[in-house]
PDB file of C-alpha atoms in Angstrom:
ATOM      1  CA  UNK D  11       0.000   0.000   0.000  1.00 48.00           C
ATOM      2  CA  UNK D  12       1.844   3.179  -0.819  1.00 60.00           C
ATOM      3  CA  UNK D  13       1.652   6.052   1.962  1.00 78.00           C
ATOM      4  CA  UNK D  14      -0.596   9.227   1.557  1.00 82.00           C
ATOM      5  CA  UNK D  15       1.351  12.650   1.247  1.00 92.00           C
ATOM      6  CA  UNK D  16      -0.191  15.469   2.044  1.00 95.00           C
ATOM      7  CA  UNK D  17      -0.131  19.497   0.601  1.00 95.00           C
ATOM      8  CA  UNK D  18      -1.767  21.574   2.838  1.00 96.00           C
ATOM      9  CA  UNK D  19      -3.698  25.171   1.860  1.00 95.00           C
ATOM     10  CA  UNK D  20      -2.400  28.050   4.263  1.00 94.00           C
ATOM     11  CA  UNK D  21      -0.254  29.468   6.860  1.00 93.00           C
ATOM     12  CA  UNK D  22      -2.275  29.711   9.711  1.00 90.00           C
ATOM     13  CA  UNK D  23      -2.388  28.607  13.231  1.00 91.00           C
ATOM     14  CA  UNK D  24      -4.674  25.575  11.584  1.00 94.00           C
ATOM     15  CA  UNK D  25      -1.692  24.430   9.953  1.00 95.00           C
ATOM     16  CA  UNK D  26       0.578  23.674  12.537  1.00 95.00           C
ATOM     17  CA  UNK D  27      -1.989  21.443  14.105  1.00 95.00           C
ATOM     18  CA  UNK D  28      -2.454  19.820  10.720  1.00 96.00           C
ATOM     19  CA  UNK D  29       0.889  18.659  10.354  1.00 96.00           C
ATOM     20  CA  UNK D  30       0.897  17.551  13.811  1.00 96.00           C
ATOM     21  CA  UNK D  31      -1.905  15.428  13.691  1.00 96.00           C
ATOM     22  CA  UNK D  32      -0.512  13.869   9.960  1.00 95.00           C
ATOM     23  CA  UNK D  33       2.638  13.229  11.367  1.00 94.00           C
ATOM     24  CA  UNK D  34       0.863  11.223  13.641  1.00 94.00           C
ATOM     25  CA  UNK D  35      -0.985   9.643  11.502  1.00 93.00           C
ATOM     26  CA  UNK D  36       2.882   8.479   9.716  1.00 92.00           C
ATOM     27  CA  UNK D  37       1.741  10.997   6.371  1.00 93.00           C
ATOM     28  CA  UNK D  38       4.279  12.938   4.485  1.00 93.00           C
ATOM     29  CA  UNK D  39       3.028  16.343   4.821  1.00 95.00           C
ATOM     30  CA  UNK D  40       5.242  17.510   1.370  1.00 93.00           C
ATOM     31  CA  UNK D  41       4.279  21.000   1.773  1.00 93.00           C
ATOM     32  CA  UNK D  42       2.080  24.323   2.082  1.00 94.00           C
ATOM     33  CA  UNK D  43       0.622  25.993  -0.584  1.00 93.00           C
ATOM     34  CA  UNK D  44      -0.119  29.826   0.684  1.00 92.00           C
ATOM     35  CA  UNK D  45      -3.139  31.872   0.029  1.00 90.00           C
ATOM     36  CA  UNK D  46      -2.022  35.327   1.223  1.00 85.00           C
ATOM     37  CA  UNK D  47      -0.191  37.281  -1.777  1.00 82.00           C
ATOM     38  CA  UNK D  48       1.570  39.108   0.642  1.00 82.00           C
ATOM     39  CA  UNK D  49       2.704  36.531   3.332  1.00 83.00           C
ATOM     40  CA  UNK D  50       6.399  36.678   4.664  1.00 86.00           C
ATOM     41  CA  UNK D  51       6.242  33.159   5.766  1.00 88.00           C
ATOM     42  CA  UNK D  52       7.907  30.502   4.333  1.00 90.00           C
ATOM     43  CA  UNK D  53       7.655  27.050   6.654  1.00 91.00           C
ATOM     44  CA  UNK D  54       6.020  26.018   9.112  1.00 92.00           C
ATOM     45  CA  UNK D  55       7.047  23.259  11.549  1.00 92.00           C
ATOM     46  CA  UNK D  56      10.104  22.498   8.919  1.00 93.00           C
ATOM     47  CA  UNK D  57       7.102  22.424   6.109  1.00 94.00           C
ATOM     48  CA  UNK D  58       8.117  24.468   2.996  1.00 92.00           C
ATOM     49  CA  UNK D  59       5.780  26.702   1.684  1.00 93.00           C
ATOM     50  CA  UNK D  60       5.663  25.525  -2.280  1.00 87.00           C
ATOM     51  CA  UNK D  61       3.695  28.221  -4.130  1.00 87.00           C
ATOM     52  CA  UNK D  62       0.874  30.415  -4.019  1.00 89.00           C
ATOM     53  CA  UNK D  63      -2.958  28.727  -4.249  1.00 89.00           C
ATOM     54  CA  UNK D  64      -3.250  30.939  -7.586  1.00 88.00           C
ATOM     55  CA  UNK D  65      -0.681  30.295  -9.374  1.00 86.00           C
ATOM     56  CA  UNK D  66      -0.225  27.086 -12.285  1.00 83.00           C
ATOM     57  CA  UNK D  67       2.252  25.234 -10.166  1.00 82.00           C
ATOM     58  CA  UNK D  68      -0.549  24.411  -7.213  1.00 84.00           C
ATOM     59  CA  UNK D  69      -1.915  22.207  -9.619  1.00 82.00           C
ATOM     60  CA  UNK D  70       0.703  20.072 -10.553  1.00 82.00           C
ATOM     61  CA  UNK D  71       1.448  20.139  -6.646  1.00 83.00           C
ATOM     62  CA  UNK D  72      -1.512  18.091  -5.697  1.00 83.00           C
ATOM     63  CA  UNK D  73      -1.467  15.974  -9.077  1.00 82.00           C
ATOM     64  CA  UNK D  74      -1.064  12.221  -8.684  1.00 78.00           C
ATOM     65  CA  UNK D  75      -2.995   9.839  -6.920  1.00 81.00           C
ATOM     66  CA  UNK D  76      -1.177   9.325  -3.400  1.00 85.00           C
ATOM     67  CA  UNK D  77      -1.435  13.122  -3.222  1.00 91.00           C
ATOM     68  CA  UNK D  78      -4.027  15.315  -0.978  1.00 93.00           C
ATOM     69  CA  UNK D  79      -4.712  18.501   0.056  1.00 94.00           C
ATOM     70  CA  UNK D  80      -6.195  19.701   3.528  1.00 96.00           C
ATOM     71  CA  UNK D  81      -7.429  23.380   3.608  1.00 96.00           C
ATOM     72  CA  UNK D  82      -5.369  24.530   7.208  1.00 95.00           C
ATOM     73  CA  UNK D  83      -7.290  27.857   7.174  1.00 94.00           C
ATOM     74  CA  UNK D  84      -9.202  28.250  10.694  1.00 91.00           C
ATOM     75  CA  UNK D  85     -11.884  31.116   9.192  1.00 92.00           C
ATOM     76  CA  UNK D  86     -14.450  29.698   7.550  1.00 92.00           C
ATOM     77  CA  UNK D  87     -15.413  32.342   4.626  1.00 95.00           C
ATOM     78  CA  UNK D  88     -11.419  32.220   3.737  1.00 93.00           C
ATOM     79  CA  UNK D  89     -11.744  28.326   3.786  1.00 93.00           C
ATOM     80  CA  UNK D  90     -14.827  27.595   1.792  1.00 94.00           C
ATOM     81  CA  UNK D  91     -12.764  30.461  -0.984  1.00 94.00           C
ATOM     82  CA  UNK D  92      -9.517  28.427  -0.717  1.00 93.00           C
ATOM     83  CA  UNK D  93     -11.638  24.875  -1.208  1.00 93.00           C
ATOM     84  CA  UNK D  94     -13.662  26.458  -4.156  1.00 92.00           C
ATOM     85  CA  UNK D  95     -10.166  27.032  -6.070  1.00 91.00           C
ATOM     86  CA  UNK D  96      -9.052  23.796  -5.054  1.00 91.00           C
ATOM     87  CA  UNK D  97     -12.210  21.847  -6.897  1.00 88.00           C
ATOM     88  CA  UNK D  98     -11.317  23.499  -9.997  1.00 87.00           C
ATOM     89  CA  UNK D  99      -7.337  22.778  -9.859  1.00 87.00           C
ATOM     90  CA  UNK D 100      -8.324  18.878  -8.048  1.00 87.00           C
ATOM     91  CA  UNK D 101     -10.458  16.052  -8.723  1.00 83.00           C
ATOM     92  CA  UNK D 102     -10.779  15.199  -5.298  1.00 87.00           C
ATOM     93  CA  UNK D 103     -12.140  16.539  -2.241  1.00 89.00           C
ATOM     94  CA  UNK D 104     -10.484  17.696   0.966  1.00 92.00           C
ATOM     95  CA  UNK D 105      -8.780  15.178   3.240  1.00 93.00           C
ATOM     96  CA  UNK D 106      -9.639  15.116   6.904  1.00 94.00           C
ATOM     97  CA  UNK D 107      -7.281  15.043   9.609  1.00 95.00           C
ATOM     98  CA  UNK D 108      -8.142  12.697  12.652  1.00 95.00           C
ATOM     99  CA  UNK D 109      -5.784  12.468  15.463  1.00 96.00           C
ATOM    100  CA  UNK D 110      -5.156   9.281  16.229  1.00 95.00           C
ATOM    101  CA  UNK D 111      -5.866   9.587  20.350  1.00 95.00           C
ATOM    102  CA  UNK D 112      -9.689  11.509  19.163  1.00 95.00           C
ATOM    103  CA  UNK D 113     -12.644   9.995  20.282  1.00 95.00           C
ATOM    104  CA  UNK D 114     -15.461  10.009  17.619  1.00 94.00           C
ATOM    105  CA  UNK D 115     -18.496   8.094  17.528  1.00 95.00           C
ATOM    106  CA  UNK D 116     -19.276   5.240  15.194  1.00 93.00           C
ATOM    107  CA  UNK D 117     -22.917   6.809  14.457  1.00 97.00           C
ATOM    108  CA  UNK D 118     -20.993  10.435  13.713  1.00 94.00           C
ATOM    109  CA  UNK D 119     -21.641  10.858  10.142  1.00 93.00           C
ATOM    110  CA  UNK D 120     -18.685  13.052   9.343  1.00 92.00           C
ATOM    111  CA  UNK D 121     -17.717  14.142   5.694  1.00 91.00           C
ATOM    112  CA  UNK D 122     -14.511  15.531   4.022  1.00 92.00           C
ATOM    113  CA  UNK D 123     -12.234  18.515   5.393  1.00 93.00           C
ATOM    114  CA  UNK D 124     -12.925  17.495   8.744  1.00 93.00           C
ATOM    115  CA  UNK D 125     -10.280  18.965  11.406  1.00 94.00           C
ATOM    116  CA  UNK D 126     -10.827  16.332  14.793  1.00 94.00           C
ATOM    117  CA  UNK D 127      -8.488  17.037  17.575  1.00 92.00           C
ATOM    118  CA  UNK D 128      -7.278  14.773  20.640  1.00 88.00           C
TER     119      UNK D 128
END
C-alpha cells in the first residue's frame, strides 16, 4: 500500500496542528501551498511553503494519486474560498485530519475537510 502525502492550503495557526496530527498519523506532509499574496512566511514546523494557491504550479502540486490537500485555514469564509479554487485545480475533495488519540463516535456521520483534535 503506498503512503498518503499530504499538501496543505495556508499558513495559519490551523496548519501547525495539521501537520501535527498527519505526522501522527505516519503521512508525508510535502508542503504548504499559501493563500495570502503578501505573506512573509515561508515554513512552518520544517514544512516548505511551495507556491501560491493561484498560481499554475498548485496544480501540478496536488497531481497524482497518493497526493491530498487539507485546507489549514481556521476562518471559515477564507476556507470555503480556498476549497472552491481547489475543486477546480483537483479532482478530489479535501482530506480530513483525525488524530489518532480523538474519540469520535461510530454513528458520527462526518464528511470531508474534517479537522478532529485529541
Amino acid at each position: 500500500m503506498s503512503q498518503t502525502h499530504i499538501v496543505l492550503v495556508g499558513t495559519d495557526i490551523t496548519a501547525r496542528t495539521a501537520i501535527d496530527i498527519f505526522a501522527a498519523l505516519d503521512q508525508v506532509v510535502l508542503g504548504i501551498l499559501e493563500t495570502k499574496e503578501d505573506s512573509e512566511v515561508r515554513e512552518i514546523n520544517d514544512v516548505s511553503v511551495f507556491a501560491q494557491l493561484e498560481s499554475e504550479d498548485s496544480a501540478a502540486v496536488i497531481a497524482g494519486d497518493s497526493v491530498q490537500y487539507f485546507i489549514s485555514i481556521g476562518d471559515n469564509q477564507s476556507r470555503k474560498e480556498a476549497y472552491q479554487i481547489m475543486a477546480g485545480k483537483a479532482s478530489k475533495p479535501a482530506a480530513s485530519a483525525t488524530h489518532p488519540m480523538a474519540v469520535v463516535s461510530p454513528y458520527a456521520k462526518l464528511g470531508f475537510g474534517n479537522l478532529i483534535n485529541a
